[in-house]
Structure formats: C-alpha cells, structure tokens
Short mmCIF file of C-alpha atoms in Angstrom, two decimals:
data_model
loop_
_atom_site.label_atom_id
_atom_site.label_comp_id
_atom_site.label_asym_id
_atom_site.label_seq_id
_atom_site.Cartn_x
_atom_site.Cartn_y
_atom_site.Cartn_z
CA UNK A 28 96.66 -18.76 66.59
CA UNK A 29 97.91 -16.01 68.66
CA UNK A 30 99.01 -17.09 72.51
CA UNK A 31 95.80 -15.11 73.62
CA UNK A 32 93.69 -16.24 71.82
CA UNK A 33 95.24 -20.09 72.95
CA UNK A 34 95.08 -19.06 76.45
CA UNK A 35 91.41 -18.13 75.85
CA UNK A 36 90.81 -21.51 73.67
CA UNK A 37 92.07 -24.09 75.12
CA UNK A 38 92.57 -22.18 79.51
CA UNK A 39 89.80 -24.07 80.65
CA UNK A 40 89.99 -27.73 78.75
CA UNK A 41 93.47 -27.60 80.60
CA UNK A 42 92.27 -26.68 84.12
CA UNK A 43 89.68 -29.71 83.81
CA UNK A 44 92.54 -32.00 82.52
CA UNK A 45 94.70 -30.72 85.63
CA UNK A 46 91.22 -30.81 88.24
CA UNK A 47 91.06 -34.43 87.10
CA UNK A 48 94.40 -35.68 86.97
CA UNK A 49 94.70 -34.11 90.40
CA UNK A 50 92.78 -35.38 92.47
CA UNK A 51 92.87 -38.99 90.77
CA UNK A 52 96.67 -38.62 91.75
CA UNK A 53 96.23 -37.35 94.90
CA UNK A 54 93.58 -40.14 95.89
CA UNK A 55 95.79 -42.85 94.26
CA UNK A 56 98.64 -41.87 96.58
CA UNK A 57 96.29 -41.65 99.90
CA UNK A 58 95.40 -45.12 98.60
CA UNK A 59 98.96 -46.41 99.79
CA UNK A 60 99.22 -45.79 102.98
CA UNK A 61 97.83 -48.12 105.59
CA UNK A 62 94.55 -47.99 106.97
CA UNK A 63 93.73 -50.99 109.39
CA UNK A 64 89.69 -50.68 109.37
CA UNK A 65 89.26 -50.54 105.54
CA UNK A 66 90.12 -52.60 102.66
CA UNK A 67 93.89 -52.40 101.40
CA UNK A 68 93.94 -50.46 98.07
CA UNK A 69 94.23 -52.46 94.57
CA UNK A 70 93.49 -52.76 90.85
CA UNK A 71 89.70 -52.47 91.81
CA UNK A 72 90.27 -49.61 93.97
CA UNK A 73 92.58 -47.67 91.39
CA UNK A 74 89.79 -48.10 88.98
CA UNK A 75 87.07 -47.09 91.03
CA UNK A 76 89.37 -44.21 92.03
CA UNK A 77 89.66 -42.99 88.29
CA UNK A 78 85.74 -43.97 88.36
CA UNK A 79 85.28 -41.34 90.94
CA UNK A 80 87.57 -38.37 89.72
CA UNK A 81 87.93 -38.77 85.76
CA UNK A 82 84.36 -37.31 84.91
CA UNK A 83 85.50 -33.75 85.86
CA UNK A 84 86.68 -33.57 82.20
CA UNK A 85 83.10 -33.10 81.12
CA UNK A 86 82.28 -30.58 84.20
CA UNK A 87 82.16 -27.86 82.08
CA UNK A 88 79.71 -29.53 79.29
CA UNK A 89 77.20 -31.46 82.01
CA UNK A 90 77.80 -30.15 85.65
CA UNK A 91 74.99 -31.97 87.02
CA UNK A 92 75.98 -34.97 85.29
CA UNK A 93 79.40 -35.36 86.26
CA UNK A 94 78.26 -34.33 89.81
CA UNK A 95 76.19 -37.49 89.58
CA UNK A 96 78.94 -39.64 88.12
CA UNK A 97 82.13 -38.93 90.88
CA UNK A 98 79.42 -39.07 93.80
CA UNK A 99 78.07 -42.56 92.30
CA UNK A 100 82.25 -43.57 91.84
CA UNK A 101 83.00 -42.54 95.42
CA UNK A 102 80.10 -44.36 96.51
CA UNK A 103 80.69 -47.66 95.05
CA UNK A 104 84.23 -47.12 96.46
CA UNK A 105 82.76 -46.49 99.66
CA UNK A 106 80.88 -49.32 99.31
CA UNK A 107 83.66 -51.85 98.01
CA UNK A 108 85.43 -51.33 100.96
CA UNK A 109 87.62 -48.70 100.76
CA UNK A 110 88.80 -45.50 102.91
CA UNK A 111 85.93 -43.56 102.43
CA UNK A 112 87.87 -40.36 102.82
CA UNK A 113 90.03 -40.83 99.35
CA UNK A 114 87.65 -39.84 96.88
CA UNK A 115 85.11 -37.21 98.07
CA UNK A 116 87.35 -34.04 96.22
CA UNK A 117 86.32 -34.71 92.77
CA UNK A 118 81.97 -34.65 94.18
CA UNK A 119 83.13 -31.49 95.88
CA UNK A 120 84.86 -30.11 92.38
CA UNK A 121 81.70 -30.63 90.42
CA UNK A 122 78.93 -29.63 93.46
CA UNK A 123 80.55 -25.96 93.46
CA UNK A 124 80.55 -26.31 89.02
CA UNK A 125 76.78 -27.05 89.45
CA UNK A 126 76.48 -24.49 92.05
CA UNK A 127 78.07 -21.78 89.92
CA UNK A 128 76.95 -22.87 86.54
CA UNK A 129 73.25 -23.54 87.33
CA UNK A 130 70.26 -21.44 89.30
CA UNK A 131 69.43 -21.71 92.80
CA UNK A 132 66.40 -24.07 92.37
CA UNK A 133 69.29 -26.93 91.06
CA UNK A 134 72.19 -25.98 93.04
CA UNK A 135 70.25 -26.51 96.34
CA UNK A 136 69.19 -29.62 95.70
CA UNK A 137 72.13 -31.03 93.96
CA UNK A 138 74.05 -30.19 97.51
CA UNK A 139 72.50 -33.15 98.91
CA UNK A 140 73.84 -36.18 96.67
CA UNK A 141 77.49 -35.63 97.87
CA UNK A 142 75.87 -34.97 101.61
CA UNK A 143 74.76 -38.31 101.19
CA UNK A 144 77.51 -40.26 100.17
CA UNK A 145 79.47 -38.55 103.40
CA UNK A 146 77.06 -39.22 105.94
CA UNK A 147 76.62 -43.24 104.34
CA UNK A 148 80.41 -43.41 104.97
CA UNK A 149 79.99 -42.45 108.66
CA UNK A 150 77.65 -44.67 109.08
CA UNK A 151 79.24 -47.48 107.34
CA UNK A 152 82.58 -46.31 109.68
CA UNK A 153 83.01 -47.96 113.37
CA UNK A 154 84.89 -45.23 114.84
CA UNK A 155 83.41 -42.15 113.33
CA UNK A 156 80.84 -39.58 115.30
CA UNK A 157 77.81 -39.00 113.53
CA UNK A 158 77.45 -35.48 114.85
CA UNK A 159 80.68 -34.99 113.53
CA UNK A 160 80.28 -36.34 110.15
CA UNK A 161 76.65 -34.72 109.48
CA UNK A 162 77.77 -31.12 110.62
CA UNK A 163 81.11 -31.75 108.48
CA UNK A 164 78.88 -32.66 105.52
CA UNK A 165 76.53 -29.42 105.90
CA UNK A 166 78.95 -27.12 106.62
CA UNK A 167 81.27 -28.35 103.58
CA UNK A 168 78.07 -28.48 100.93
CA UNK A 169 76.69 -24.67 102.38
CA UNK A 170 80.49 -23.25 101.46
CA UNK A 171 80.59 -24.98 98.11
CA UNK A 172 77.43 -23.73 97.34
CA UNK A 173 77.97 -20.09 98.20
CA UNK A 174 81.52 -19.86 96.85
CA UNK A 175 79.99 -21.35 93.80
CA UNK A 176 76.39 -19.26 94.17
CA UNK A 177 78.51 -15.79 94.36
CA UNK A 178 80.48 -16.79 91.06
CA UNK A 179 77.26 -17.67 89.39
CA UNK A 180 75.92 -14.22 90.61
CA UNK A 181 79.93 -12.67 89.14
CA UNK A 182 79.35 -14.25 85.65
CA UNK A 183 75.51 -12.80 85.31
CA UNK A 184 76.73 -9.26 86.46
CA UNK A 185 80.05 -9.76 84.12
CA UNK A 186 77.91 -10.68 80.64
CA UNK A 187 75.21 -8.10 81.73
CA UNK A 188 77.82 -5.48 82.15
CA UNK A 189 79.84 -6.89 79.06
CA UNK A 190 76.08 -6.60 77.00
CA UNK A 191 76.16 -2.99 78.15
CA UNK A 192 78.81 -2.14 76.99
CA UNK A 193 78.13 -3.55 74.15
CA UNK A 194 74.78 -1.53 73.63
CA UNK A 195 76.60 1.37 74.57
CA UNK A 196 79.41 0.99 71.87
CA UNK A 197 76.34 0.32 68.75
CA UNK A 198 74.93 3.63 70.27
CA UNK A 199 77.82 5.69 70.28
CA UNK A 200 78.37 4.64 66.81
CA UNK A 201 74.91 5.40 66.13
CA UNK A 202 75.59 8.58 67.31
CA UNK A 203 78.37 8.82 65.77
CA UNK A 204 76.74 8.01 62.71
CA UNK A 205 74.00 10.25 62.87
CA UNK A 206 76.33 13.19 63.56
CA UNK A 207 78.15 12.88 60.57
CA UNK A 208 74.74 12.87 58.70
CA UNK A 209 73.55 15.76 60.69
CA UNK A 210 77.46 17.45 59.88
CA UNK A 211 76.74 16.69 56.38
CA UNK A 212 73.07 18.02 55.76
CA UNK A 213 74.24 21.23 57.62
CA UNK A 214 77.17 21.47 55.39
CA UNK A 215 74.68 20.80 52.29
CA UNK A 216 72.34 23.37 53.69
CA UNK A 217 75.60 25.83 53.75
CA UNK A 218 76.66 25.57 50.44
CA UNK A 219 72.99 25.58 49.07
CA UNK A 220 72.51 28.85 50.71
CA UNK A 221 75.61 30.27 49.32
CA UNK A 222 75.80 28.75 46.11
CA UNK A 223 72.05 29.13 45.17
CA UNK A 224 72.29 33.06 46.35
CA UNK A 225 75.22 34.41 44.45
CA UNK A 226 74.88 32.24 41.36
CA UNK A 227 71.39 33.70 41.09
CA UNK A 228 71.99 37.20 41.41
CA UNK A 229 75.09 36.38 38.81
CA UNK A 230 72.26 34.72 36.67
CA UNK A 231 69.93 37.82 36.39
CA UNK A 232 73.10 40.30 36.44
CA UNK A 233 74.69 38.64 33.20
CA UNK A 234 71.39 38.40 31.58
CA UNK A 235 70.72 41.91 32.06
CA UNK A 236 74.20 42.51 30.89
CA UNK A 237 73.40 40.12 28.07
CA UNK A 238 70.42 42.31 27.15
CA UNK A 239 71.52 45.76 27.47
CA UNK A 240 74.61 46.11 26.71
CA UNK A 241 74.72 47.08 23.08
CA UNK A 242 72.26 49.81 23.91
CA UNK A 243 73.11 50.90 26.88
CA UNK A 244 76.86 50.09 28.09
CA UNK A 245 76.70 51.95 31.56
CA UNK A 246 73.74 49.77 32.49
CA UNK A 247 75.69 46.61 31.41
CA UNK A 248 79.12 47.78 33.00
CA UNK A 249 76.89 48.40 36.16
CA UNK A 250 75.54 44.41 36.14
CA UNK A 251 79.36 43.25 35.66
CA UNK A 252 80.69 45.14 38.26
CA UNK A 253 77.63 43.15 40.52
CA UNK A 254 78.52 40.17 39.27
CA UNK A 255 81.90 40.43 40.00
CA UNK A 256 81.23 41.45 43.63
CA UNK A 257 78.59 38.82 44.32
CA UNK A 258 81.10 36.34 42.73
CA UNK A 259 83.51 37.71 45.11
CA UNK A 260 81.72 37.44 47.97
CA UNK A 261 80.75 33.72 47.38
CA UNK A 262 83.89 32.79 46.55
CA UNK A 263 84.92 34.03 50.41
CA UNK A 264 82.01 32.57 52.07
CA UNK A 265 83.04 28.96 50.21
CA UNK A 266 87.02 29.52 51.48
CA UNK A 267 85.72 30.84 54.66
CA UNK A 268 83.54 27.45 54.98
CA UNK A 269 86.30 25.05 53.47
CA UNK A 270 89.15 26.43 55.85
CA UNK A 271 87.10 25.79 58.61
CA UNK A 272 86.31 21.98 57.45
CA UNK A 273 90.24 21.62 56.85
CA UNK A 274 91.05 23.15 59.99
CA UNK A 275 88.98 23.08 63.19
CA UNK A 276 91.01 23.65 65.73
CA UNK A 277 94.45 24.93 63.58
CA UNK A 278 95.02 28.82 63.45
CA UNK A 279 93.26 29.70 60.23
CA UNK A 280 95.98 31.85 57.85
CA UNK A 281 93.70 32.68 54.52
CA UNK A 282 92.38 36.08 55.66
CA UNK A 283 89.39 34.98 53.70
CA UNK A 284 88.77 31.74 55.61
CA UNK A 285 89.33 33.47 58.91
CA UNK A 286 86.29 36.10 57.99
CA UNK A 287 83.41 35.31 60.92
CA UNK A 288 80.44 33.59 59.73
CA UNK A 289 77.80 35.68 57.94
CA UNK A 290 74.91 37.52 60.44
CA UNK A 291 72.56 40.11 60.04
CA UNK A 292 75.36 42.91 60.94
CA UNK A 293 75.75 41.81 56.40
CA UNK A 294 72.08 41.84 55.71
CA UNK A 295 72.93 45.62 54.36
CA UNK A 296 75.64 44.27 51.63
CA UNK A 297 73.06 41.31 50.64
CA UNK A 298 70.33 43.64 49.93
CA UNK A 299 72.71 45.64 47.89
CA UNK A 300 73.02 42.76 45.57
CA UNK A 301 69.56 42.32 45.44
CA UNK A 302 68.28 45.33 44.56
CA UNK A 303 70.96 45.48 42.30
CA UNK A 304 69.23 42.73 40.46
CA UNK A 305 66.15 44.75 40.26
CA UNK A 306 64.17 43.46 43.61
CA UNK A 307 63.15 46.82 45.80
CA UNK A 308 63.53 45.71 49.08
CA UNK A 309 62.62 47.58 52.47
CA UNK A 310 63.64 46.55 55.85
CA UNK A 311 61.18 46.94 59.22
CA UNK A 312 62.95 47.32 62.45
CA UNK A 313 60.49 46.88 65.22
CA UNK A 314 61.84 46.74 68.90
CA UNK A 315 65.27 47.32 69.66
CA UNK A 316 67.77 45.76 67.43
CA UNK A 317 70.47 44.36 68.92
CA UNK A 318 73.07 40.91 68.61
CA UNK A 319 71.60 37.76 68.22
CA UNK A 320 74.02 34.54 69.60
CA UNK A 321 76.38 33.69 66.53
CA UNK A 322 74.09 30.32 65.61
CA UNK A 323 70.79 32.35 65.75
CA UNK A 324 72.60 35.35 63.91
CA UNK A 325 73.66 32.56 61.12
CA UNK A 326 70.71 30.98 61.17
CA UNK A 327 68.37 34.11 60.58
CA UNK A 328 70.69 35.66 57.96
CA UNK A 329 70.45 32.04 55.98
CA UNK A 330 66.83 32.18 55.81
CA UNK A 331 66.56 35.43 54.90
CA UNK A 332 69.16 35.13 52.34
CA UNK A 333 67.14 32.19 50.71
CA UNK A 334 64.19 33.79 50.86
CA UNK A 335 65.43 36.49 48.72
CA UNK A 336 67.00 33.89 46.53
CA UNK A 337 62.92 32.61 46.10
CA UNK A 338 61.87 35.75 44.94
CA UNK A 339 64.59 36.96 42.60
CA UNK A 340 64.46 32.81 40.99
CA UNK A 341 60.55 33.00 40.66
CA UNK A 342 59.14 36.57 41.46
CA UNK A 343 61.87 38.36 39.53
CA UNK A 344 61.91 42.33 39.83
CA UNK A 345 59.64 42.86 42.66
CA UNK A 346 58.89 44.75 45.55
CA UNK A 347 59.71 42.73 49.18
CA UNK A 348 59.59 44.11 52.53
CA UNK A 349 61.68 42.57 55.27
CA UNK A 350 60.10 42.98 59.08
CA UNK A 351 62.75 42.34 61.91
CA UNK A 352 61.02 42.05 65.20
CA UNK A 353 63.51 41.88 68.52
CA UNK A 354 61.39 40.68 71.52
CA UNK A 355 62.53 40.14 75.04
CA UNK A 356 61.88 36.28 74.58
CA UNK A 357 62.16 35.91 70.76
CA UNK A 358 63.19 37.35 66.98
CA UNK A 359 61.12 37.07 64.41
CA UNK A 360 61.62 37.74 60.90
CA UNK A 361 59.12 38.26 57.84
CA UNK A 362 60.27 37.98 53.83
CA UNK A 363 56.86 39.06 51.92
CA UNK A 364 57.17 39.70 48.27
CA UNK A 365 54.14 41.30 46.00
CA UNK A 366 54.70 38.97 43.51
CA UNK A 367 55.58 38.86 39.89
CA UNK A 368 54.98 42.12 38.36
CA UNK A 369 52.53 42.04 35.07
CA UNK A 370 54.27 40.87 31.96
CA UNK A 371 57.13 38.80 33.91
CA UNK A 372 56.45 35.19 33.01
CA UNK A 373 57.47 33.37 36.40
CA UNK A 374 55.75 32.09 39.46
CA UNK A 375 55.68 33.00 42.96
CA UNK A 376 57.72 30.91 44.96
CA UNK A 377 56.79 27.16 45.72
CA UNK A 378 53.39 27.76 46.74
CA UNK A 379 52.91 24.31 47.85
CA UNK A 380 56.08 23.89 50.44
CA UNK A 381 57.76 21.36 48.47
CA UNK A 382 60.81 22.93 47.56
CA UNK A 383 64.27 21.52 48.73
CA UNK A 384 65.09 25.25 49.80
CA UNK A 385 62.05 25.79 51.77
CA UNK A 386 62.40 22.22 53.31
CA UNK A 387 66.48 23.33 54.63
CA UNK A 388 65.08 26.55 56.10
CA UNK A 389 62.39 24.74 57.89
CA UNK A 390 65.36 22.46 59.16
CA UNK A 391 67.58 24.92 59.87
CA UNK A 392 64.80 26.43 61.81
CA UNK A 393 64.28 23.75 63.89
CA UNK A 394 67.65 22.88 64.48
CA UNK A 395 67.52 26.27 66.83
CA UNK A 396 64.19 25.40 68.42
CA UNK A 397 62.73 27.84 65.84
CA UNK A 398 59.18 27.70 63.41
CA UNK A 399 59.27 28.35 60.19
CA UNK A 400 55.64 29.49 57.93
CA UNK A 401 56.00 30.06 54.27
CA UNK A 402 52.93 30.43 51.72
CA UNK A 403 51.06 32.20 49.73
CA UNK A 404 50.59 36.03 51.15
CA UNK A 405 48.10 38.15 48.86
CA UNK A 406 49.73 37.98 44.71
CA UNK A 407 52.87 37.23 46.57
CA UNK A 408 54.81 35.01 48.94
CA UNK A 409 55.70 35.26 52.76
CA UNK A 410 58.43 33.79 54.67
CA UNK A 411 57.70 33.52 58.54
CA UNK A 412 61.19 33.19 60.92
CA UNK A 413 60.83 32.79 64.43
CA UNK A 414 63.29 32.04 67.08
CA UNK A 415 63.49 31.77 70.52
CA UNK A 416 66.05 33.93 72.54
#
C-alpha cells in the first residue's frame, strides 16, 4: 500500500493509540509524586488510571460511549481516594470527540457528565474553593465544546464542499459528454449534406450519361464534365472538413482544407450543378442582400443545399424557385418545387416529415435559434428557413 494511502489508513488509529497512551503515562507519572491529603498511588490506582484513559481507543467508533467510560474511571478514582486532578484529560479528550462528532442537541448535554465528576472532586476536597472549581469546570466544558462544535461545523462544510465538487466533476463530464455527441451529430449532419448533394447530382449526371451517350455524345460529354466538377467540389468540401478535424488550431497547409466554409456567396456554383442535372431553378432576392454571420451563412446554404438534394432524389427534373428574404431582424429562405413532372415515376419529397434529412435541417435550424416548415406546397414541396439576425 502506498505511504499515502497508509497515512490515510491507519493516521487516525495511531493518534488514538498515542491520545491514550498519553495521558495514561502522563497520569501514571503525576501518580508518584506526593500528595499529603489523598491516597498514595498503587496497583489499584494504576488500574483505575488505565480504567480512566484506555477507552480513548474506541473514541472514534462510540464518542459518547467512551466519554461515559473515562468520566465513570476518573470517578471511581476520585472516589477510591486518589488525587482527583490525575485523570480528568482523557473525559476532556472524548467531551470535545463528542462535541465535534455529534449535533448540538448531544454535545450540550454530554458537557455535563465530566462537569460533574470535577465539581464531586471539589467537594470531596478540604482545601479546594467551590467558586473556583465550578467556574473552572464551566469554563473548561464551554471551550471543549466550541473548539469541538466549530470542527463539527469544518467537517459538514468540508464533505458538502467535497460533494460539490463532486457534482460538479459528473456534470462537466456530462457536458463533456454531451458535447462530443453534439460535435458528432454536427459532423454527421456535415458530411450528410455534402455527401448526399454531390453523389446525387453524380447519380442523375452518369445516368443521363448512361442513357445518351450512344446517341448523342455532346450531351453525355456535357454530364461527365458535371460529374467531374461536382465530384471535385465534394472531394474539397470533405478535405476542407477533415483538415479542420485534424487540425484546429495548427496552420492549415492543403490549399483545399484551408478553403472557408461554404455560404450563400456559392449558392450560384450549386445551382449550376443543379440545373445541370435538369432542375430549373430561379432565385428571389427580396430586401437587401447582404452577409449573413459565418454560422448563419453555413447554416442557410446547408439547408438549401439539401433541399435541392430532396427534389433532384424524388421530384427529378423540375421547376424550383428559391425566395431569399433579408429583414432588419431576420433571413428567411423558401425551397418550393412544382413537383414531379408527368411521366417521371418518383415522389415529392417526404411528405410526412420523417426523413433523416429533413429531421438534420430542422436541427441545424434550431441549433441557430432558427424554425424550420417543410410540406406539401400545391403538386410540389416547400422548404421554410428562418433565422434570426
């Protein structure tokens, strides 16, 4: 066992042993010396001595108890004969144990049995003053009792403060805990968006490819070349994302890593690829356009790229119009499709909200203190952003 953990162990089974020993030695050696008006010390009174000091070995385990044992040992060595003033230390050891170890409504009380065994002794003594003796006795029981009151009082603040700290550590951990989960959802959401964007444009751009390209090869090199720049462009979003994980606070070298997070200043470039798939989209502009704080910006340009990701996975070609709205207080923005076209077999968009991607933008929504509405708009599907400035 390590000398700490000794020290901790066995500290205070050693300072009883040495409390005890003490003032059984102590007494024993009083005991010698002469004193004309009481009984010469002996075998009895060495025995009664040990009587009277031994039990603080259990002080610890039964305050009140061994409180009641040394008072009842210095009494019947009071009462055999003996110096009355040899044996009183151990009753004053285990009153201030009792008075630290146990509430008010014992301690008080308990003061009296080793005021009582003093003031018998004056009595019982020719020469002492009874004034003297039962201020002596008060004024020695009140400072046990508040010396051992205040360290009673020490220990409650000490284990509420140590229980505090406790409940503080389990809820930084929680914390803790829950902002890794919060890290990883948000990084989930991320790569969702990305992912589930590019490799569906790449989808409907190499089955078009697929489908046209014996008859018409410009058509099919034209789908290629959009697959190659949507796979691009994902492919730089994912380093750009991954750099950052690796590296938080390191200077970022891949060029690609160090590109700033997507915003709406790239909605133009993400509604190239989409009408490249064969979705006509038109953009709305009402109010004065202007920045948006980099985790709105993000936020705004996720939604709307997901939205679009809806409609070319279960619209197909369409038509969608796109309504930006800058307020002084708040940005708003719209994603309605028309909805599938005649003779396209898909459906519109999760019509009943249940959709993992509609569930992330409703999240990622929130996260900013945002609202998001999606459902069923006309034949086709509507996408409701709005966010607080």
């Amino acid at each position: 066992m390590p000398f700490s953990q000794l020290r901790r162990h066995h500290g205070p089974v050693m300072l009883d042993i040495g409390l005890a020993v003490g003032c059984t030695t102590v007494a024993m050696l009083l005991g010698r010396e002469i004193h004309e008006d009481f009984k010469a010390f002996d075998g009895p009174g060495y025995l009664l001595t040990v009587a009277a000091n031994m039990p603080l070995l259990f002080r610890r385990r039964a305050p009140l108890t061994t409180l009641i044992c040394c008072a009842a040992g210095w009494l019947a060595f009071i009462v055999a004969g003996y110096w009355p003033a040899l044996n009183p230390y151990a009753t004053e050891v285990a009153y201030f144990t009792v008075a630290s170890d146990r509430p008010r409504r014992v301690s008080i009380p308990a003061g009296a049995i080793g005021a009582s065994v003093w003031t018998y002794a004056g009595l019982i003594s020719r020469h002492a003053s009874m004034a003297s003796v039962g201020a002596l006795s008060i004024a020695v029981t009140a400072i046990l009792w508040k010396f051992g009151d205040n360290a009673r009082l020490l220990a409650i603040r000490n284990r509420e403060l140590a229980e505090a700290t406790e409940r503080l550590r389990r809820e930084q951990a929680e914390r803790a805990r829950r902002a890794v989960v919060d890290e990883r959802l948000r990084i989930a959401g991320e790569l969702h968006d990305i992912v589930a964007h590019h490799m569906s444009v790449i989808s409907i751009q190499a089955g078009v490819a697929g489908r046209v390209l014996p008859a018409d090869p410009p058509t099919a090199q034209d789908a290629v070349e959009v697959i190659a720049t949507s796979s691009r462009e994902g492919q730089q979003e994912l380093r750009r994302m991954l750099g950052l994980l690796r590296t938080p606070t390191a200077v970022v070298e891949d060029e690609d890593a160090a590109l700033p997070a997507p915003g709406l200043a790239r909605l133009d470039a993400l509604l190239s690829r989409v009408r490249a798939a064969g979705v006509d989209v038109t953009v709305d502009v009402i109010g004065v356009r202007r920045a948006l704080p980099p985790g709105l910006d993000l936020c705004a340009y996720r939604i709307v790229q997901e939205s679009l990701t809806n409609v070319l996975k279960h619209a197909g070609p369409t038509s969608v119009t796109i309504t930006l709205v800058f307020d002084t207080d708040r940005f708003t923005a719209t994603v309605r499709d028309e909805g599938r076209r005649p003779g396209t077999p898909s459906v519109i968009a999760e019509p009943d909200g249940s959709g993992h991607g509609l569930i992330g933008m409703r999240e990622r929504a929130a996260l900013y203190g945002g609202t998001l509405d999606a459902g069923p708009d006309g034949p086709g599907f509507a996408v409701r952003l709005t966010l607080p400035l």
